[in-house]
PDB file of C-alpha atoms in Angstrom:
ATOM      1  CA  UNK U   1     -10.874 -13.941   8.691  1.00  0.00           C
ATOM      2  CA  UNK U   2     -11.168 -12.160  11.887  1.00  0.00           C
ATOM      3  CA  UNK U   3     -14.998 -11.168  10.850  1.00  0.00           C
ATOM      4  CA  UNK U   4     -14.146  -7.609  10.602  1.00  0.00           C
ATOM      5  CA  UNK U   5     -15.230  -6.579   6.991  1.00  0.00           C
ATOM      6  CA  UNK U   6     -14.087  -2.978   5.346  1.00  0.00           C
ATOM      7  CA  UNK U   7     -15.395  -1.596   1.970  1.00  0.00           C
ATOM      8  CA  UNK U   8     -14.399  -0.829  -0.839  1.00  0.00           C
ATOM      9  CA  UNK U   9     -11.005  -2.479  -0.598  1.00  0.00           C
ATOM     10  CA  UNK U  10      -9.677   0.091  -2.522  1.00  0.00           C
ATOM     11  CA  UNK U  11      -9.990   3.548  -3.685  1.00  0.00           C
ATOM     12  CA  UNK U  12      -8.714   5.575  -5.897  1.00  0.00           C
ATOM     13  CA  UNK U  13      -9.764   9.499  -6.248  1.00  0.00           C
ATOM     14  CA  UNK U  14      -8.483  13.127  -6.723  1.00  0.00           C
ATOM     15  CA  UNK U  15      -6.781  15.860  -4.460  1.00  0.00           C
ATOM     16  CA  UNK U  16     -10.056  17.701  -3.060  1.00  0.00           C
ATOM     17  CA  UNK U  17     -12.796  15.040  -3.376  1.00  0.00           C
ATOM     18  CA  UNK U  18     -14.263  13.658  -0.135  1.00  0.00           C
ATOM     19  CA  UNK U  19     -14.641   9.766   0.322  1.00  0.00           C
ATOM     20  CA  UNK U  20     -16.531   7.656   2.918  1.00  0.00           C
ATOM     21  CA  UNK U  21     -14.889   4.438   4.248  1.00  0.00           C
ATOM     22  CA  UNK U  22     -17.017   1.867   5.743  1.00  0.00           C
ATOM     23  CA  UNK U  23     -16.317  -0.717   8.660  1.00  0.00           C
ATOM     24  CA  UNK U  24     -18.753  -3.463  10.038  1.00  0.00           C
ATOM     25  CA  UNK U  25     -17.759  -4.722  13.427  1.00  0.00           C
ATOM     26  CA  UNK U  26     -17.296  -8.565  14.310  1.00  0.00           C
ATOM     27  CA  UNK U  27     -21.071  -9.663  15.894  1.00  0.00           C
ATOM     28  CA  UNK U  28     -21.840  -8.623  19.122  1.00  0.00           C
ATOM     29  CA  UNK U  29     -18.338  -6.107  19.748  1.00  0.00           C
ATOM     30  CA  UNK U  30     -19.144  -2.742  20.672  1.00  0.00           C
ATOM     31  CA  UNK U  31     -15.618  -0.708  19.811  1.00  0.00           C
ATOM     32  CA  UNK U  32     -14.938   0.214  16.632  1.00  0.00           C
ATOM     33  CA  UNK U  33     -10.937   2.094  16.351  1.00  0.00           C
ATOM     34  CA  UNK U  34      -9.562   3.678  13.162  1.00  0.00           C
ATOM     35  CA  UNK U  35      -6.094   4.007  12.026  1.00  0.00           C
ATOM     36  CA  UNK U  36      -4.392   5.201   9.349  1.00  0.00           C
ATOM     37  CA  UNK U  37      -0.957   3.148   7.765  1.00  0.00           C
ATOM     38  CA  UNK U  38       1.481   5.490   5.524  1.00  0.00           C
ATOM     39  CA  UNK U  39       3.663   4.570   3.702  1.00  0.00           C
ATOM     40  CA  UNK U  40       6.455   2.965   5.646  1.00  0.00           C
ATOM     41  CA  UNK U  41       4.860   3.983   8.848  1.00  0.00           C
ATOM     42  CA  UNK U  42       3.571   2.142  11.718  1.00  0.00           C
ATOM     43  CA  UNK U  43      -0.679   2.454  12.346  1.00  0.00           C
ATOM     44  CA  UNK U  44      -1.345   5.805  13.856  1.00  0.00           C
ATOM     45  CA  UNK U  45      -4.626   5.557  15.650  1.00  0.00           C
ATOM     46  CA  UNK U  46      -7.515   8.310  14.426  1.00  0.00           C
ATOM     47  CA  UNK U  47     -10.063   7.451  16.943  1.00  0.00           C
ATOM     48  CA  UNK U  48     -12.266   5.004  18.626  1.00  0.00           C
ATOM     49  CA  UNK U  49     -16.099   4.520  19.134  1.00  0.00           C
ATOM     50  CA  UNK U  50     -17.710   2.689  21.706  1.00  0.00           C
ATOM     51  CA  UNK U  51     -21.613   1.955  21.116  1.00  0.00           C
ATOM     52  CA  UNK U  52     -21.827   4.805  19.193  1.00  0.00           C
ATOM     53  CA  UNK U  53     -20.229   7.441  20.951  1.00  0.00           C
ATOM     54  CA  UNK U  54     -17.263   8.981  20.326  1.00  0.00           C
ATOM     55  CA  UNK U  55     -14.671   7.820  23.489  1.00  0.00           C
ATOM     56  CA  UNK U  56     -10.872   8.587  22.193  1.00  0.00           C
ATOM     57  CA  UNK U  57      -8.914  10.966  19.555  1.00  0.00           C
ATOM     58  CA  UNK U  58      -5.651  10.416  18.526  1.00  0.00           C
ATOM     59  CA  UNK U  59      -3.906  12.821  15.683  1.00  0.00           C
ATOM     60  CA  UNK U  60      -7.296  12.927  13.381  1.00  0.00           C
ATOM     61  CA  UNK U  61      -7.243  15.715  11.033  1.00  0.00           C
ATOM     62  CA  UNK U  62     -10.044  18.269  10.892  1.00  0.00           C
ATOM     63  CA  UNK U  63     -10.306  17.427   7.175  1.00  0.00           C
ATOM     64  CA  UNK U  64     -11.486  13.597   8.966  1.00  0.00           C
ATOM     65  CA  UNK U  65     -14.924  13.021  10.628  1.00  0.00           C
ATOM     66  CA  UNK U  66     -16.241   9.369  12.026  1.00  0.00           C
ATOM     67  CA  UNK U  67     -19.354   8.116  13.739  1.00  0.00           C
ATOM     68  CA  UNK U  68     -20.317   5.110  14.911  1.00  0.00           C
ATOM     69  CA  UNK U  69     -24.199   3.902  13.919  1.00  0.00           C
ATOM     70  CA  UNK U  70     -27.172   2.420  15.813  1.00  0.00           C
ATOM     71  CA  UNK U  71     -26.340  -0.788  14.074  1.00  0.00           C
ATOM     72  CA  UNK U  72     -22.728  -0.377  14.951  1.00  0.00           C
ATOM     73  CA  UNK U  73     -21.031   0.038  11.958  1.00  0.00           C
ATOM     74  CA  UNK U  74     -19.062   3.039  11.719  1.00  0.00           C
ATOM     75  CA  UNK U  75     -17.716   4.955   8.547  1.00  0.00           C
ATOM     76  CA  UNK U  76     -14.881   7.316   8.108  1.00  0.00           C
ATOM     77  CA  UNK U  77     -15.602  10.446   6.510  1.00  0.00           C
ATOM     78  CA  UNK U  78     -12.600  12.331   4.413  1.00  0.00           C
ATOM     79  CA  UNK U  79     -12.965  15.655   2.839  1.00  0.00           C
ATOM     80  CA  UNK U  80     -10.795  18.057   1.076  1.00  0.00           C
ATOM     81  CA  UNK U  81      -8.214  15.474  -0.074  1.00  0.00           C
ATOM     82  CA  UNK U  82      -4.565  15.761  -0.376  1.00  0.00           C
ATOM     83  CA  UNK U  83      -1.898  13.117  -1.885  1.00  0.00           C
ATOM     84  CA  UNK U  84      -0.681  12.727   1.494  1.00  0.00           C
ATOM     85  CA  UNK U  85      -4.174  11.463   2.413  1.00  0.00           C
ATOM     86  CA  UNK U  86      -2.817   8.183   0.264  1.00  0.00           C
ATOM     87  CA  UNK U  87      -2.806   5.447   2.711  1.00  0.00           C
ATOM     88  CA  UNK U  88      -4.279   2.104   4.531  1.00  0.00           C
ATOM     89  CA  UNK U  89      -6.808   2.544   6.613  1.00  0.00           C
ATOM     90  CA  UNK U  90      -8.004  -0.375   9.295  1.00  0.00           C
ATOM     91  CA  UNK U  91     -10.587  -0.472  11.313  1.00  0.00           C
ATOM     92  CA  UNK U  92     -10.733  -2.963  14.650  1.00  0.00           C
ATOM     93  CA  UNK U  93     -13.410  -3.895  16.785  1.00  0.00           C
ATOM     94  CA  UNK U  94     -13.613  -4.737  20.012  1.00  0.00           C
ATOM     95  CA  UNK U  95     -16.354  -6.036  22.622  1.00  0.00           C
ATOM     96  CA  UNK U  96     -14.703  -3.955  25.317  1.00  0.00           C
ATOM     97  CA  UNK U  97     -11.670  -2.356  26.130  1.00  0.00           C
ATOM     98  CA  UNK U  98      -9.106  -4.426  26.341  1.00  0.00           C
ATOM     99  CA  UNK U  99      -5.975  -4.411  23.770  1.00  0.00           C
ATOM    100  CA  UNK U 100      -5.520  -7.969  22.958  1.00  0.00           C
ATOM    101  CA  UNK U 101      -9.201  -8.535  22.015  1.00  0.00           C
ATOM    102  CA  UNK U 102      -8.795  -6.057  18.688  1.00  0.00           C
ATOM    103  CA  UNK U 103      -9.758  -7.781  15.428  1.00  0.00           C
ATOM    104  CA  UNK U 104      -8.645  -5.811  12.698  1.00  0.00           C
ATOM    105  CA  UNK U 105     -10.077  -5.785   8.987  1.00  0.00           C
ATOM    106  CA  UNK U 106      -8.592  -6.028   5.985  1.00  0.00           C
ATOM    107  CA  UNK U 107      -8.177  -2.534   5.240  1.00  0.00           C
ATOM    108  CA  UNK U 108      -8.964  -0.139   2.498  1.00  0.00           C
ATOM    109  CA  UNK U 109      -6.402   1.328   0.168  1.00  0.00           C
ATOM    110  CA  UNK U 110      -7.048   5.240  -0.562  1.00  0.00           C
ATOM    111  CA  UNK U 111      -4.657   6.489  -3.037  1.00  0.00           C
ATOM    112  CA  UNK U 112      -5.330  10.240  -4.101  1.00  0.00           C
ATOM    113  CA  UNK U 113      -3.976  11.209  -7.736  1.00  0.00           C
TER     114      UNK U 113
ATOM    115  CA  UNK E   1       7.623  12.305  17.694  1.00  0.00           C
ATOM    116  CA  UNK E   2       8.174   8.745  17.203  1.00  0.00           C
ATOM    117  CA  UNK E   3       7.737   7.204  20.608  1.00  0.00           C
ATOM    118  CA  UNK E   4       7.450   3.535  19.671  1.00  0.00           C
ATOM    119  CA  UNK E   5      10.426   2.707  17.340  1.00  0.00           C
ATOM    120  CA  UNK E   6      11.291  -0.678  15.493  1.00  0.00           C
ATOM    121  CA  UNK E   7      14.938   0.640  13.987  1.00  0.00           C
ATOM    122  CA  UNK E   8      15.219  -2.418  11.675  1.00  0.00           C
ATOM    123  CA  UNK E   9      13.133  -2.269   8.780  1.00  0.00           C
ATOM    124  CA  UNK E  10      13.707  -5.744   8.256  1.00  0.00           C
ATOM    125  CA  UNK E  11      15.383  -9.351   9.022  1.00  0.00           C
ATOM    126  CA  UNK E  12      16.132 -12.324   7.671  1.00  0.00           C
ATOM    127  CA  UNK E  13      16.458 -15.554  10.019  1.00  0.00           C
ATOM    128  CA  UNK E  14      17.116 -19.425   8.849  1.00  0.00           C
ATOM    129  CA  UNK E  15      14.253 -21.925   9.256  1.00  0.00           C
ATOM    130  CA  UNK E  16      14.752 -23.623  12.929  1.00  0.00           C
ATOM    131  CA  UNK E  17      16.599 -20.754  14.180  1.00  0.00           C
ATOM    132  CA  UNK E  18      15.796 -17.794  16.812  1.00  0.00           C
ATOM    133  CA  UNK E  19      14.207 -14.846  15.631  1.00  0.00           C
ATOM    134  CA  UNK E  20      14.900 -11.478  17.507  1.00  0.00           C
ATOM    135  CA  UNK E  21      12.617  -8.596  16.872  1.00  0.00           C
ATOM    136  CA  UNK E  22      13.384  -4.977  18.817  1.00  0.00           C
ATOM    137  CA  UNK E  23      11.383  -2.515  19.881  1.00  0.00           C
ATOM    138  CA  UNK E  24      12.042   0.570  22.080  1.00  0.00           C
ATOM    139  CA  UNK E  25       9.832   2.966  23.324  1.00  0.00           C
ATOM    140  CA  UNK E  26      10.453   6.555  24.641  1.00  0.00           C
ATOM    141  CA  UNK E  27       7.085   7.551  27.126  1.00  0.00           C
ATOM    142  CA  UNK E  28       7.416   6.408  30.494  1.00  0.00           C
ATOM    143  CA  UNK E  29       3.847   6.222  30.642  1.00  0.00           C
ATOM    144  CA  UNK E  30       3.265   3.222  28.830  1.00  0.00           C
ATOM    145  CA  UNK E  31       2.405   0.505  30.673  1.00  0.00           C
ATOM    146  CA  UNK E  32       1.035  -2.157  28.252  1.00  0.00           C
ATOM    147  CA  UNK E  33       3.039  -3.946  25.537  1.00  0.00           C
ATOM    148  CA  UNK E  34       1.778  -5.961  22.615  1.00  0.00           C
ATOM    149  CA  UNK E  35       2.676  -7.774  19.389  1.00  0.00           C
ATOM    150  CA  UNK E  36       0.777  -7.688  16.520  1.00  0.00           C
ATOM    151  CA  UNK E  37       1.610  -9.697  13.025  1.00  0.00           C
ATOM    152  CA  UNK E  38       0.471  -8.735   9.755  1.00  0.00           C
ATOM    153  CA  UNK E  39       0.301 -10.539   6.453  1.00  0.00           C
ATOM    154  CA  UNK E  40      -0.165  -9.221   3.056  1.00  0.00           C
ATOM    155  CA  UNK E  41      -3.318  -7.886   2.566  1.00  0.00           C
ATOM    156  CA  UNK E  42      -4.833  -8.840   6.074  1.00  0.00           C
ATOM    157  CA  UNK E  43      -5.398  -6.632   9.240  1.00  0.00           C
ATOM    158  CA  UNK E  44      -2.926  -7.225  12.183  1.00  0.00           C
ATOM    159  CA  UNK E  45      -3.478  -9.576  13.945  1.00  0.00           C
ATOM    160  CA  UNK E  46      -2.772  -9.854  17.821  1.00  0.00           C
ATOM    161  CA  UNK E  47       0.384 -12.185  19.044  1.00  0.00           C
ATOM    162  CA  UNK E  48       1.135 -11.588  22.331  1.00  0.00           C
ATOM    163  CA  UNK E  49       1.512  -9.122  25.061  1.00  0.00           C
ATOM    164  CA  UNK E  50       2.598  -7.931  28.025  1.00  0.00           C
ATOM    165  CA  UNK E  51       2.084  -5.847  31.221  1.00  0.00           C
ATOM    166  CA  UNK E  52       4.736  -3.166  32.306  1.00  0.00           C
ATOM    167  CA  UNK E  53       4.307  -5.202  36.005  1.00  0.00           C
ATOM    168  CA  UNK E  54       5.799  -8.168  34.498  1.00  0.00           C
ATOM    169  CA  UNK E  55       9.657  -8.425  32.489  1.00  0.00           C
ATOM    170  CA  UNK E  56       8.630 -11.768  30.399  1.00  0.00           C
ATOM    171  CA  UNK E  57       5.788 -13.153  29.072  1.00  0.00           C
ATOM    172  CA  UNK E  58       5.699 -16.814  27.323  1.00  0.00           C
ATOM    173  CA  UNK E  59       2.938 -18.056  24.613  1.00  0.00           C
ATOM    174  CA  UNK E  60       4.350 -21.623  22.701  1.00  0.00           C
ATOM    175  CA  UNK E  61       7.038 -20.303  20.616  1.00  0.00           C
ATOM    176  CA  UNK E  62       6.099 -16.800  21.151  1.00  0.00           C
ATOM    177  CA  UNK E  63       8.236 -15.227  23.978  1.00  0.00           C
ATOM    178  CA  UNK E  64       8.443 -10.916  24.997  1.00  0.00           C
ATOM    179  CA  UNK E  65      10.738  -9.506  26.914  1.00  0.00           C
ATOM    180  CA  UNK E  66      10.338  -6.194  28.744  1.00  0.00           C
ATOM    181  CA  UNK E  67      13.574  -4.160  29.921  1.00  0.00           C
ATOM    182  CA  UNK E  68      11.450  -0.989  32.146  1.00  0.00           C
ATOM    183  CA  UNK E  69      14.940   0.649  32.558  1.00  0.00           C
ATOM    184  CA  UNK E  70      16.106   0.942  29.155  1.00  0.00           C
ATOM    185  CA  UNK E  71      12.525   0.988  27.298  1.00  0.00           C
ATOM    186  CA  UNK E  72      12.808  -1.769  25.434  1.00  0.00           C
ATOM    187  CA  UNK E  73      11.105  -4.884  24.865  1.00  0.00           C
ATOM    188  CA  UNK E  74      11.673  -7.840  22.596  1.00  0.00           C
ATOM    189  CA  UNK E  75       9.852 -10.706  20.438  1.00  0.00           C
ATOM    190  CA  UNK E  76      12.041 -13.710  20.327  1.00  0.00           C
ATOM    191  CA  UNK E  77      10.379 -16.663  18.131  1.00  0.00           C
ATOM    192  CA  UNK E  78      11.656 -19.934  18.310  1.00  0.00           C
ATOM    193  CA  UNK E  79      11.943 -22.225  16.012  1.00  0.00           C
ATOM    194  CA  UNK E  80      10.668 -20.052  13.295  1.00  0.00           C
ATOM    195  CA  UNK E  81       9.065 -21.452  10.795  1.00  0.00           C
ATOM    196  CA  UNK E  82       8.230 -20.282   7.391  1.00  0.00           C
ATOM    197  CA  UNK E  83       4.772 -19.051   8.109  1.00  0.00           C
ATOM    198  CA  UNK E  84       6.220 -16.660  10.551  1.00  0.00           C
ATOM    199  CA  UNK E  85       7.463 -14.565   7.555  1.00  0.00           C
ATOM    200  CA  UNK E  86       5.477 -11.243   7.791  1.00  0.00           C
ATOM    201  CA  UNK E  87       5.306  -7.639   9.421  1.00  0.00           C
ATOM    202  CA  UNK E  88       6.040  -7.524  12.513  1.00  0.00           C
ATOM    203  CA  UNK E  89       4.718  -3.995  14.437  1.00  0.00           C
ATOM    204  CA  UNK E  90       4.840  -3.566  18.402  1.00  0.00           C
ATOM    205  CA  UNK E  91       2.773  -1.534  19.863  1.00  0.00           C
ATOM    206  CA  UNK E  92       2.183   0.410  23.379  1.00  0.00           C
ATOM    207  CA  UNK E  93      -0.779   1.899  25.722  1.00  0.00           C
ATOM    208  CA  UNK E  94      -0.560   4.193  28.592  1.00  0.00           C
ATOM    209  CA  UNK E  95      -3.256   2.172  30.022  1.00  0.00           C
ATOM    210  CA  UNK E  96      -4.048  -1.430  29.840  1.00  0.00           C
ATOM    211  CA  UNK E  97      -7.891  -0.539  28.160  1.00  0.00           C
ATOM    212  CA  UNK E  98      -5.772   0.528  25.456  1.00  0.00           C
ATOM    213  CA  UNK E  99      -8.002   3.259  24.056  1.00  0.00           C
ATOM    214  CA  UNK E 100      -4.767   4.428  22.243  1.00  0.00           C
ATOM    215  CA  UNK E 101      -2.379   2.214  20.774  1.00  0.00           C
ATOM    216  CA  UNK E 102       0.786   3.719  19.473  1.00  0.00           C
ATOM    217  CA  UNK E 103       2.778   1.542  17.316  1.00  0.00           C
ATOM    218  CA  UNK E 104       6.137   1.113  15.819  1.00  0.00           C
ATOM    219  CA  UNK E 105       7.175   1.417  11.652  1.00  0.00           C
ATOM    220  CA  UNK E 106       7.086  -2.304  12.003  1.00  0.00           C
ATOM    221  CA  UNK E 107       9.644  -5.303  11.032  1.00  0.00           C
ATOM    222  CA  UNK E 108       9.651  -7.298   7.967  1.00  0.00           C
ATOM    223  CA  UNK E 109      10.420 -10.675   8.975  1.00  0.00           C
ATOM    224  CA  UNK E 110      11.862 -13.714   6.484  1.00  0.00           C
ATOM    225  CA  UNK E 111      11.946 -17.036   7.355  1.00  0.00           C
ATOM    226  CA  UNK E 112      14.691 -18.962   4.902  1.00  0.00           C
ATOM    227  CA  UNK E 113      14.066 -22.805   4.601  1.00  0.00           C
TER     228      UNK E 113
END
């Protein structure tokens, strides 16, 4: 358990709809980073939040908003789904920077129907 | 543009024995190197790393190797044991706080008793 926790675990909704994803940090880290796993692909990196502010961007749709929370948790925000939207999505914290010191969660499954 | 490839999807390796995992990379930017493991159902989880200043880096039976020249790097894992069976993804930064971490398609590895 790397203390991490993501909800729901999975979803399941249709082409259009918007979903929220949720992500509570380990205690005490500050960074929270998305990514997205396709099918067969490695974990492309969304974005990254660092006490609430927004501090890196990787290939994030428009469609895809984030924010990180006074309390620290962050959500994911998806809108205007597609089937390709189907996919894992992780969040990791971390209490700074550094690479090794990312705890991932358990994920949550989206598929889109 | 794939720039962090793992080119076998998958490989099996005898109980005792040496397991090899690949990984090659394409941006001569990247400077940081790491190994994360996944099991079913769980988040990565970190394994080892190393810095582009460095060629190997040793934890217990966890050993990477870094070739700057031909952009490759390596996971060697001896013994394996059975509870080494999982996905296997490496991943790379252009900078060592790691704000973006690109990763490969990952490698499913089997450990045969």
């Amino acid at each position: 358990d790397s203390g991490v926790t993501q909800t729901p675990k999975h979803l399941i909704t249709a082409t259009g709809q918007r979903v929220t994803l949720r992500c509570s940090p380990r205690s005490g880290d500050l960074s929270v980073y998305w990514y997205q796993q396709s099918l067969d692909q490695g974990l492309q990196f969304l974005i990254h939040y660092y006490n609430g502010e927004e501090r890196a961007k990787g290939n994030i749709l428009e469609r895809f908003s984030a924010q990180q929370f006074p309390d620290l948790h962050s959500e994911l925000n998806l809108s205007s789904l597609e089937l390709g939207d189907s996919a894992l999505y992780f969040c990791a914290s971390s209490v700074n920077f550094l690479p090794n010191e990312q705890f991932f969660g358990p994920g949550t499954r989206l598929t889109v129907l | 543009d794939q720039q962090v490839k793992q080119n076998s999807p998958s490989l099996s390796v005898q109980e005792g024995r040496i397991s090899i995992l690949n990984c090659d990379y394409t941006n001569s930017m990247f400077d940081y190197f790491l190994w994360y493991k996944k099991y079913p159902a769980e988040g990565p989880t970190f394994l080892i790393s190393i810095s582009s200043i460095k060629d190997k880096n040793e934890d217990g039976r966890f050993t990477v190797f870094l070739n700057k020249s031909a952009k490759h790097l390596s996971l060697h894992i001896v013994p394996s044991q059975p509870g080494d069976s999982a996905v296997y993804f490496c991943a790379a930064s252009a900078d060592s706080r790691a704000q973006k971490l690109v990763f490969g398609q990952g490698t499913r590895l089997t450990i045969n008793p």
